[in-house]
mmCIF file of C-alpha atoms in Angstrom:
data_model
loop_
_atom_site.group_PDB
_atom_site.id
_atom_site.type_symbol
_atom_site.label_atom_id
_atom_site.label_comp_id
_atom_site.label_asym_id
_atom_site.label_seq_id
_atom_site.Cartn_x
_atom_site.Cartn_y
_atom_site.Cartn_z
ATOM 1 C CA ASP A 958 -85.737 30.858 32.105
ATOM 2 C CA MET A 959 -85.429 27.760 29.910
ATOM 3 C CA GLY A 960 -85.361 29.730 26.646
ATOM 4 C CA ASP A 961 -82.502 31.898 27.797
ATOM 5 C CA ALA A 962 -80.583 28.804 28.918
ATOM 6 C CA MET A 963 -81.070 27.152 25.531
ATOM 7 C CA ILE A 964 -79.920 30.288 23.723
ATOM 8 C CA ALA A 965 -76.867 30.517 25.999
ATOM 9 C CA ASN A 966 -76.011 26.859 25.390
ATOM 10 C CA MET A 967 -76.281 27.313 21.626
ATOM 11 C CA LYS A 968 -74.040 30.389 21.717
ATOM 12 C CA THR A 969 -71.502 28.474 23.825
ATOM 13 C CA GLU A 970 -71.661 25.579 21.373
ATOM 14 C CA GLN A 971 -70.928 27.978 18.504
ATOM 15 C CA VAL A 972 -67.990 29.446 20.376
ATOM 16 C CA ASP A 973 -66.650 25.927 20.949
ATOM 17 C CA ASP A 974 -67.098 25.104 17.259
ATOM 18 C CA ASP A 975 -65.210 28.261 16.290
ATOM 19 C CA ALA A 976 -62.352 27.424 18.646
ATOM 20 C CA LYS A 977 -62.198 23.810 17.500
ATOM 21 C CA LYS A 978 -62.190 24.852 13.855
ATOM 22 C CA LYS A 979 -59.270 27.207 14.489
ATOM 23 C CA ARG A 980 -57.383 24.535 16.454
ATOM 24 C CA CYS A 981 -57.974 21.904 13.768
ATOM 25 C CA ASN A 982 -56.841 24.204 10.979
ATOM 26 C CA ASP A 983 -53.774 25.268 12.984
ATOM 27 C CA GLU A 984 -52.878 21.637 13.758
ATOM 28 C CA PHE A 985 -53.351 20.608 10.136
ATOM 29 C CA ASP A 986 -51.048 23.433 9.001
ATOM 30 C CA THR A 987 -48.442 22.690 11.675
ATOM 31 C CA THR A 988 -48.472 18.942 11.039
ATOM 32 C CA GLU A 989 -48.245 19.373 7.267
ATOM 33 C CA ASP A 990 -45.311 21.775 7.703
ATOM 34 C CA LYS A 991 -43.626 19.287 10.035
ATOM 35 C CA LYS A 992 -44.159 16.482 7.523
ATOM 36 C CA LYS A 993 -42.563 18.569 4.773
ATOM 37 C CA GLU A 994 -39.578 19.328 7.007
ATOM 38 C CA ILE A 995 -39.162 15.665 7.953
ATOM 39 C CA LYS A 996 -39.417 14.549 4.322
ATOM 40 C CA HIS A 997 -36.833 17.157 3.313
ATOM 41 C CA THR A 998 -34.480 15.945 6.059
ATOM 42 C CA ILE A 999 -34.960 12.310 5.006
ATOM 43 C CA GLN A 1000 -34.159 13.301 1.427
ATOM 44 C CA ASP A 1001 -31.024 15.185 2.503
ATOM 45 C CA VAL A 1002 -29.863 12.279 4.678
ATOM 46 C CA GLY A 1003 -30.530 9.903 1.791
ATOM 47 C CA THR A 1004 -28.279 12.041 -0.406
ATOM 48 C CA LEU A 1005 -25.576 11.944 2.289
ATOM 49 C CA ILE A 1006 -25.907 8.166 2.514
ATOM 50 C CA GLU A 1007 -25.537 7.784 -1.253
ATOM 51 C CA GLY A 1008 -22.479 10.047 -1.240
ATOM 52 C CA ALA A 1009 -20.893 8.174 1.672
ATOM 53 C CA ASP A 1010 -21.548 4.829 -0.036
ATOM 54 C CA GLU A 1011 -19.884 6.066 -3.228
ATOM 55 C CA ASP A 1012 -16.903 7.495 -1.324
ATOM 56 C CA ILE A 1013 -16.472 4.267 0.646
ATOM 57 C CA SER A 1014 -16.638 2.230 -2.552
ATOM 58 C CA THR A 1015 -14.001 4.491 -4.142
ATOM 59 C CA LEU A 1016 -11.752 4.220 -1.087
ATOM 60 C CA GLU A 1017 -12.111 0.443 -1.041
ATOM 61 C CA GLY A 1018 -10.862 0.321 -4.628
ATOM 62 C CA GLU A 1019 -7.971 2.669 -3.857
ATOM 63 C CA ILE A 1020 -7.062 0.693 -0.721
ATOM 64 C CA ALA A 1021 -7.079 -2.573 -2.661
ATOM 65 C CA ALA A 1022 -4.871 -1.003 -5.349
ATOM 66 C CA LEU A 1023 -2.396 0.268 -2.736
ATOM 67 C CA VAL A 1024 -2.244 -3.104 -0.981
ATOM 68 C CA GLU A 1025 -1.644 -4.836 -4.307
ATOM 69 C CA GLY A 1026 0.982 -2.264 -5.234
ATOM 70 C CA ILE A 1027 2.858 -2.700 -1.953
ATOM 71 C CA THR A 1028 2.742 -6.495 -2.327
ATOM 72 C CA THR A 1029 4.030 -6.259 -5.899
ATOM 73 C CA LEU A 1030 6.753 -3.845 -4.777
ATOM 74 C CA ASP A 1031 7.890 -6.246 -2.035
ATOM 75 C CA GLU A 1032 7.950 -9.103 -4.518
ATOM 76 C CA SER A 1033 9.977 -7.097 -7.039
ATOM 77 C CA VAL A 1034 12.517 -6.145 -4.352
ATOM 78 C CA ALA A 1035 12.752 -9.779 -3.270
ATOM 79 C CA GLU A 1036 13.311 -10.867 -6.886
ATOM 80 C CA ALA A 1037 15.901 -8.125 -7.413
ATOM 81 C CA THR A 1038 17.680 -9.176 -4.199
ATOM 82 C CA GLU A 1039 17.746 -12.807 -5.309
ATOM 83 C CA GLN A 1040 19.058 -11.804 -8.732
ATOM 84 C CA ARG A 1041 21.691 -9.510 -7.198
ATOM 85 C CA ASN A 1042 22.901 -12.287 -4.909
ATOM 86 C CA ALA A 1043 23.133 -14.684 -7.856
ATOM 87 C CA GLU A 1044 25.050 -12.095 -9.908
ATOM 88 C CA HIS A 1045 27.439 -11.470 -7.009
ATOM 89 C CA ILE A 1046 28.092 -15.190 -6.596
ATOM 90 C CA GLU A 1047 28.740 -15.446 -10.340
ATOM 91 C CA PHE A 1048 31.100 -12.465 -10.116
ATOM 92 C CA THR A 1049 32.945 -13.969 -7.158
ATOM 93 C CA GLU A 1050 33.332 -17.305 -8.939
ATOM 94 C CA LEU A 1051 34.574 -15.587 -12.112
ATOM 95 C CA ILE A 1052 37.181 -13.552 -10.203
ATOM 96 C CA ALA A 1053 38.338 -16.664 -8.344
ATOM 97 C CA SER A 1054 38.545 -18.692 -11.569
ATOM 98 C CA ASP A 1055 40.333 -15.969 -13.545
ATOM 99 C CA SER A 1056 42.699 -15.237 -10.647
ATOM 100 C CA ALA A 1057 43.599 -18.928 -10.423
ATOM 101 C CA ALA A 1058 44.140 -19.115 -14.188
ATOM 102 C CA LYS A 1059 46.270 -15.966 -14.111
ATOM 103 C CA GLU A 1060 48.378 -17.303 -11.252
ATOM 104 C CA LEU A 1061 48.860 -20.594 -13.070
ATOM 105 C CA LEU A 1062 49.941 -18.791 -16.244
ATOM 106 C CA ASN A 1063 52.404 -16.687 -14.254
ATOM 107 C CA TYR A 1064 53.746 -19.870 -12.703
ATOM 108 C CA ALA A 1065 54.231 -21.438 -16.146
ATOM 109 C CA LYS A 1066 55.910 -18.249 -17.402
ATOM 110 C CA ASN A 1067 58.261 -18.308 -14.439
ATOM 111 C CA ARG A 1068 59.170 -21.934 -15.174
ATOM 112 C CA LEU A 1069 60.021 -21.035 -18.766
ATOM 113 C CA HIS A 1070 62.085 -18.035 -17.609
ATOM 114 C CA LYS A 1071 64.027 -20.369 -15.319
ATOM 115 C CA PHE A 1072 65.397 -22.273 -18.279
ATOM 116 C CA TYR A 1073 65.434 -19.699 -21.061
ATOM 117 C CA ASN A 1074 65.649 -16.323 -19.353
ATOM 118 C CA ALA A 1075 67.121 -16.812 -15.899
ATOM 119 C CA GLY A 1076 67.289 -13.073 -15.268
ATOM 120 C CA MET A 1077 63.490 -12.871 -15.185
ATOM 121 C CA HIS A 1078 62.987 -15.990 -13.085
ATOM 122 C CA LYS A 1079 61.479 -15.467 -9.635
ATOM 123 C CA ALA A 1080 62.549 -17.957 -6.987
ATOM 124 C CA ALA A 1081 59.822 -19.655 -4.982
ATOM 125 C CA PRO A 1082 59.316 -18.196 -1.511
ATOM 126 C CA LYS A 1083 61.471 -19.829 1.153
ATOM 127 C CA ARG A 1084 59.520 -22.393 3.112
ATOM 128 C CA GLU A 1085 59.139 -21.432 6.719
ATOM 129 C CA LEU A 1086 60.012 -23.783 9.568
ATOM 130 C CA SER A 1087 57.449 -24.815 12.074
ATOM 131 C CA ALA A 1088 57.805 -23.674 15.681
ATOM 132 C CA GLU A 1089 59.366 -27.015 16.624
ATOM 133 C CA GLY A 1090 61.691 -26.837 13.607
ATOM 134 C CA ARG A 1091 62.957 -23.398 14.561
ATOM 135 C CA ILE A 1092 63.812 -24.684 18.050
ATOM 136 C CA ALA A 1093 65.622 -27.716 16.620
ATOM 137 C CA SER A 1094 67.488 -25.541 14.126
ATOM 138 C CA ASN A 1095 68.664 -23.217 16.856
ATOM 139 C CA LEU A 1096 69.998 -26.265 18.695
ATOM 140 C CA GLY A 1097 72.014 -27.311 15.653
ATOM 141 C CA GLY A 1098 69.676 -29.995 14.376
ATOM 142 C CA ASP A 1099 68.984 -28.620 10.930
ATOM 143 C CA HIS A 1100 69.408 -32.054 9.381
ATOM 144 C CA LEU A 1101 66.584 -33.327 11.585
ATOM 145 C CA VAL A 1102 64.158 -30.510 10.811
ATOM 146 C CA ALA A 1103 61.317 -30.907 8.311
ATOM 147 C CA PRO A 1104 60.144 -27.601 6.867
ATOM 148 C CA ALA A 1105 56.621 -26.386 7.570
ATOM 149 C CA PRO A 1106 54.045 -27.474 4.980
ATOM 150 C CA ALA A 1107 53.756 -25.075 2.095
ATOM 151 C CA ALA A 1108 50.492 -23.759 0.743
ATOM 152 C CA GLY A 1109 50.247 -26.792 -1.534
ATOM 153 C CA GLY A 1110 49.040 -26.918 -5.089
ATOM 154 C CA ILE A 1111 51.024 -25.732 -8.059
ATOM 155 C CA ALA A 1112 54.123 -23.715 -7.146
ATOM 156 C CA ASN A 1113 52.938 -23.628 -3.554
ATOM 157 C CA THR A 1114 50.195 -21.204 -4.591
ATOM 158 C CA GLY A 1115 47.350 -23.222 -3.127
ATOM 159 C CA ILE A 1116 45.928 -23.803 -6.603
ATOM 160 C CA SER A 1117 44.779 -27.378 -6.864
ATOM 161 C CA GLU A 1118 43.042 -27.071 -10.219
ATOM 162 C CA PHE A 1119 45.049 -28.731 -12.948
ATOM 163 C CA VAL A 1120 45.506 -27.018 -16.271
ATOM 164 C CA GLN A 1121 47.341 -29.024 -18.850
ATOM 165 C CA VAL A 1122 50.605 -27.288 -19.601
ATOM 166 C CA GLN A 1123 53.349 -28.980 -21.506
ATOM 167 C CA GLU A 1124 56.166 -29.826 -19.094
ATOM 168 C CA VAL A 1125 59.221 -27.786 -19.849
ATOM 169 C CA GLU A 1126 62.407 -29.736 -19.388
ATOM 170 C CA ALA A 1127 65.872 -28.337 -18.968
ATOM 171 C CA PRO A 1128 67.506 -27.591 -22.298
ATOM 172 C CA PRO A 1129 69.987 -30.162 -23.549
ATOM 173 C CA PRO A 1130 73.637 -29.281 -23.779
ATOM 174 C CA PRO A 1131 74.177 -26.869 -26.647
ATOM 175 C CA PRO A 1132 75.455 -28.427 -29.858
ATOM 176 C CA GLU A 1133 78.495 -27.263 -31.693
ATOM 177 C CA THR A 1134 76.426 -24.390 -33.024
ATOM 178 C CA PHE A 1135 73.796 -22.560 -31.006
ATOM 179 C CA GLY A 1136 71.238 -22.510 -33.821
ATOM 180 C CA ALA A 1137 68.945 -25.181 -32.390
ATOM 181 C CA TYR A 1138 69.044 -23.676 -28.919
ATOM 182 C CA THR A 1139 68.341 -20.252 -30.301
ATOM 183 C CA LYS A 1140 65.308 -21.575 -32.207
ATOM 184 C CA LYS A 1141 64.002 -23.167 -29.010
ATOM 185 C CA SER A 1142 64.404 -19.846 -27.189
ATOM 186 C CA GLU A 1143 62.442 -18.090 -29.930
ATOM 187 C CA GLU A 1144 59.639 -20.646 -29.629
ATOM 188 C CA THR A 1145 59.641 -20.162 -25.872
ATOM 189 C CA SER A 1146 59.414 -16.389 -26.312
ATOM 190 C CA GLY A 1147 56.344 -16.918 -28.514
ATOM 191 C CA VAL A 1148 54.736 -19.080 -25.862
ATOM 192 C CA ILE A 1149 55.451 -16.489 -23.192
ATOM 193 C CA ALA A 1150 54.008 -13.752 -25.405
ATOM 194 C CA MET A 1151 50.859 -15.863 -25.845
ATOM 195 C CA MET A 1152 50.684 -16.307 -22.069
ATOM 196 C CA ASP A 1153 51.008 -12.541 -21.648
ATOM 197 C CA LEU A 1154 48.074 -12.066 -24.023
ATOM 198 C CA LEU A 1155 46.029 -14.585 -22.055
ATOM 199 C CA ILE A 1156 46.919 -12.833 -18.795
ATOM 200 C CA LYS A 1157 45.972 -9.490 -20.357
ATOM 201 C CA ASP A 1158 42.640 -10.926 -21.459
ATOM 202 C CA LEU A 1159 42.050 -12.259 -17.942
ATOM 203 C CA ASP A 1160 42.917 -8.869 -16.426
ATOM 204 C CA LYS A 1161 40.544 -7.174 -18.867
ATOM 205 C CA GLU A 1162 37.766 -9.633 -18.108
ATOM 206 C CA MET A 1163 38.228 -9.184 -14.344
ATOM 207 C CA GLN A 1164 38.311 -5.387 -14.698
ATOM 208 C CA GLU A 1165 35.089 -5.440 -16.724
ATOM 209 C CA ALA A 1166 33.551 -7.806 -14.197
ATOM 210 C CA HIS A 1167 34.503 -5.460 -11.343
ATOM 211 C CA THR A 1168 32.984 -2.502 -13.207
ATOM 212 C CA GLU A 1169 29.773 -4.414 -13.983
ATOM 213 C CA GLU A 1170 29.559 -5.623 -10.381
ATOM 214 C CA GLN A 1171 29.973 -2.086 -9.058
ATOM 215 C CA LEU A 1172 27.344 -0.677 -11.429
ATOM 216 C CA ALA A 1173 24.939 -3.527 -10.702
ATOM 217 C CA GLN A 1174 25.357 -2.989 -6.963
ATOM 218 C CA GLN A 1175 24.766 0.756 -7.351
ATOM 219 C CA ASP A 1176 21.617 0.100 -9.414
ATOM 220 C CA PHE A 1177 20.406 -2.416 -6.837
ATOM 221 C CA GLU A 1178 20.983 -0.039 -3.922
ATOM 222 C CA LYS A 1179 19.158 2.725 -5.828
ATOM 223 C CA LEU A 1180 16.269 0.342 -6.527
ATOM 224 C CA VAL A 1181 16.049 -0.650 -2.862
ATOM 225 C CA SER A 1182 16.195 2.998 -1.748
ATOM 226 C CA ASN A 1183 13.505 4.089 -4.217
ATOM 227 C CA SER A 1184 11.347 1.086 -3.337
ATOM 228 C CA LYS A 1185 11.693 1.856 0.363
ATOM 229 C CA ALA A 1186 10.603 5.473 -0.219
ATOM 230 C CA LYS A 1187 7.738 4.350 -2.458
ATOM 231 C CA LYS A 1188 6.562 1.806 0.102
ATOM 232 C CA ALA A 1189 6.678 4.404 2.891
ATOM 233 C CA GLN A 1190 4.669 6.833 0.745
ATOM 234 C CA ASP A 1191 2.103 4.174 -0.245
ATOM 235 C CA THR A 1192 1.838 2.897 3.326
ATOM 236 C CA LYS A 1193 1.138 6.432 4.556
ATOM 237 C CA ALA A 1194 -1.514 6.887 1.857
ATOM 238 C CA LEU A 1195 -2.979 3.484 2.731
ATOM 239 C CA ASN A 1196 -3.299 4.394 6.409
ATOM 240 C CA GLN A 1197 -4.891 7.738 5.523
ATOM 241 C CA LYS A 1198 -7.436 6.086 3.234
ATOM 242 C CA LYS A 1199 -8.235 3.441 5.847
ATOM 243 C CA SER A 1200 -8.799 6.220 8.391
ATOM 244 C CA ALA A 1201 -11.006 8.129 5.936
ATOM 245 C CA LYS A 1202 -12.991 4.976 5.211
ATOM 246 C CA ALA A 1203 -13.519 4.319 8.926
ATOM 247 C CA SER A 1204 -14.702 7.917 9.380
ATOM 248 C CA LEU A 1205 -17.124 7.600 6.461
ATOM 249 C CA GLU A 1206 -18.449 4.322 7.831
ATOM 250 C CA ALA A 1207 -19.113 6.046 11.178
ATOM 251 C CA ASP A 1208 -20.878 8.876 9.312
ATOM 252 C CA LEU A 1209 -22.879 6.337 7.334
ATOM 253 C CA GLU A 1210 -24.013 4.635 10.519
ATOM 254 C CA ARG A 1211 -25.039 8.001 11.976
ATOM 255 C CA TYR A 1212 -26.907 8.910 8.787
ATOM 256 C CA ALA A 1213 -28.752 5.603 8.852
ATOM 257 C CA GLU A 1214 -29.780 6.163 12.473
ATOM 258 C CA GLU A 1215 -30.935 9.698 11.660
ATOM 259 C CA LYS A 1216 -32.912 8.489 8.668
ATOM 260 C CA GLN A 1217 -34.551 5.798 10.779
ATOM 261 C CA ALA A 1218 -35.442 8.361 13.472
ATOM 262 C CA LYS A 1219 -36.893 10.776 10.914
ATOM 263 C CA THR A 1220 -38.839 7.956 9.294
ATOM 264 C CA SER A 1221 -40.341 7.166 12.690
ATOM 265 C CA GLU A 1222 -41.182 10.858 13.149
ATOM 266 C CA LEU A 1223 -42.884 10.916 9.755
ATOM 267 C CA LYS A 1224 -44.911 7.867 10.666
ATOM 268 C CA ALA A 1225 -45.975 9.510 13.943
ATOM 269 C CA ALA A 1226 -46.906 12.702 12.097
ATOM 270 C CA ASN A 1227 -49.016 10.720 9.641
ATOM 271 C CA GLU A 1228 -50.746 8.913 12.500
ATOM 272 C CA TYR A 1229 -51.441 12.219 14.273
ATOM 273 C CA LEU A 1230 -52.751 13.706 11.028
ATOM 274 C CA ALA A 1231 -55.075 10.740 10.617
ATOM 275 C CA SER A 1232 -56.391 11.298 14.162
ATOM 276 C CA LEU A 1233 -56.935 14.988 13.352
ATOM 277 C CA HIS A 1234 -58.986 14.006 10.322
ATOM 278 C CA ASP A 1235 -61.057 11.675 12.497
ATOM 279 C CA GLU A 1236 -61.613 14.482 14.987
ATOM 280 C CA CYS A 1237 -61.965 17.481 12.707
ATOM 281 C CA ASP A 1238 -63.206 16.459 9.279
ATOM 282 C CA TRP A 1239 -66.904 16.284 10.214
ATOM 283 C CA LEU A 1240 -66.832 19.678 11.927
ATOM 284 C CA LEU A 1241 -64.898 21.357 9.129
ATOM 285 C CA GLN A 1242 -67.114 19.879 6.467
ATOM 286 C CA ASN A 1243 -70.337 20.867 8.290
ATOM 287 C CA PHE A 1244 -69.146 24.000 10.052
ATOM 288 C CA ASP A 1245 -70.989 26.533 7.894
ATOM 289 C CA ALA A 1246 -74.250 24.568 7.848
ATOM 290 C CA ARG A 1247 -74.030 23.922 11.579
ATOM 291 C CA LYS A 1248 -73.291 27.596 12.280
ATOM 292 C CA GLU A 1249 -76.223 28.667 10.148
ATOM 293 C CA ALA A 1250 -78.510 26.160 11.854
ATOM 294 C CA LEU A 1251 -77.467 27.317 15.325
ATOM 295 C CA ALA A 1252 -77.950 30.915 14.356
ATOM 296 C CA SER A 1253 -81.434 30.107 13.028
ATOM 297 C CA GLU A 1254 -82.342 28.254 16.226
ATOM 298 C CA ILE A 1255 -81.034 31.104 18.375
ATOM 299 C CA ASP A 1256 -83.009 33.595 16.314
ATOM 300 C CA ALA A 1257 -86.149 31.453 16.472
ATOM 301 C CA LEU A 1258 -85.865 31.030 20.225
ATOM 302 C CA GLY A 1259 -85.396 34.791 20.624
ATOM 303 C CA LYS A 1260 -88.495 35.541 18.582
ATOM 304 C CA ALA A 1261 -90.454 32.943 20.493
ATOM 305 C CA LYS A 1262 -89.334 34.541 23.728
ATOM 306 C CA ASP A 1263 -90.460 37.943 22.501
ATOM 307 C CA VAL A 1264 -93.833 36.557 21.490
ATOM 308 C CA LEU A 1265 -94.246 34.940 24.848
ATOM 309 C CA ASN A 1266 -93.254 38.127 26.573
ATOM 310 C CA GLY A 1267 -95.650 40.155 24.408
ATOM 311 C CA ALA A 1268 -98.505 37.747 25.015
ATOM 312 C CA SER A 1269 -98.008 37.986 28.696
ATOM 313 C CA TYR A 1270 -97.905 41.758 28.446
ATOM 314 C CA GLU A 1271 -101.164 41.620 26.514
ATOM 315 C CA ALA A 1272 -102.680 39.548 29.286
#
């Protein structure tokens, strides 16, 4: 009858309320747990992002320092090369100048020996004939042949630089006594000795210059070798740091995407939680009162049914 149907409906309604309460509480718990997990992940990713940013900043400083160091190293090698070239030119010019001076002094000594010490005089090298002159000479035309040009300069040495040297003339005929001539020979010996000292000084200067040039070249080659090794080492380190920076930047991009995705998940979880509150808050807040009211109505309907049944029995 109608009473039984009403009681059945109320019992079904209570069962539905019980099920909905359980579902709401379960969903609240699950959603809150999910929110905590998402927030924890966002925090962890944020820490990773901060660490990657710091590492990238550190690498950028190290990369800049390496680039500057390599540039400075190249500049120092270039300066050292320029200086070495200048020193070598200076050395070459000194050797050429001292060699010319030495040759000129030897020439002057030889001229003095010619007049005062013929035994030590060295004759000038015989001038060679040209190809045409040799042919003419072989044909008996020596008187028509001009000798081949000599090296030119002083004593056919090729030295064109002029150094003022007092011209030594042939000694005059000896007087009745050889005293004056002997004095002149002694003076000439002093001049030759002075020339020998000058030549010795030139030899010493050239020897020192050769030693300094050799040491400077060795130092330069060592500098270039060390700089080359240093540049190779720094270039390798630079490439490694650039690679590490690129890897960190890729990680940073991935972290940012993950953080954005988790932030979207957190927003969705908050929206779902808000919908759960809209759906469940009234029931959860009024569940006990509603359950008690339904139970009272069911009990009242049951008693009413019993009364009606008893009245009819009494009839």
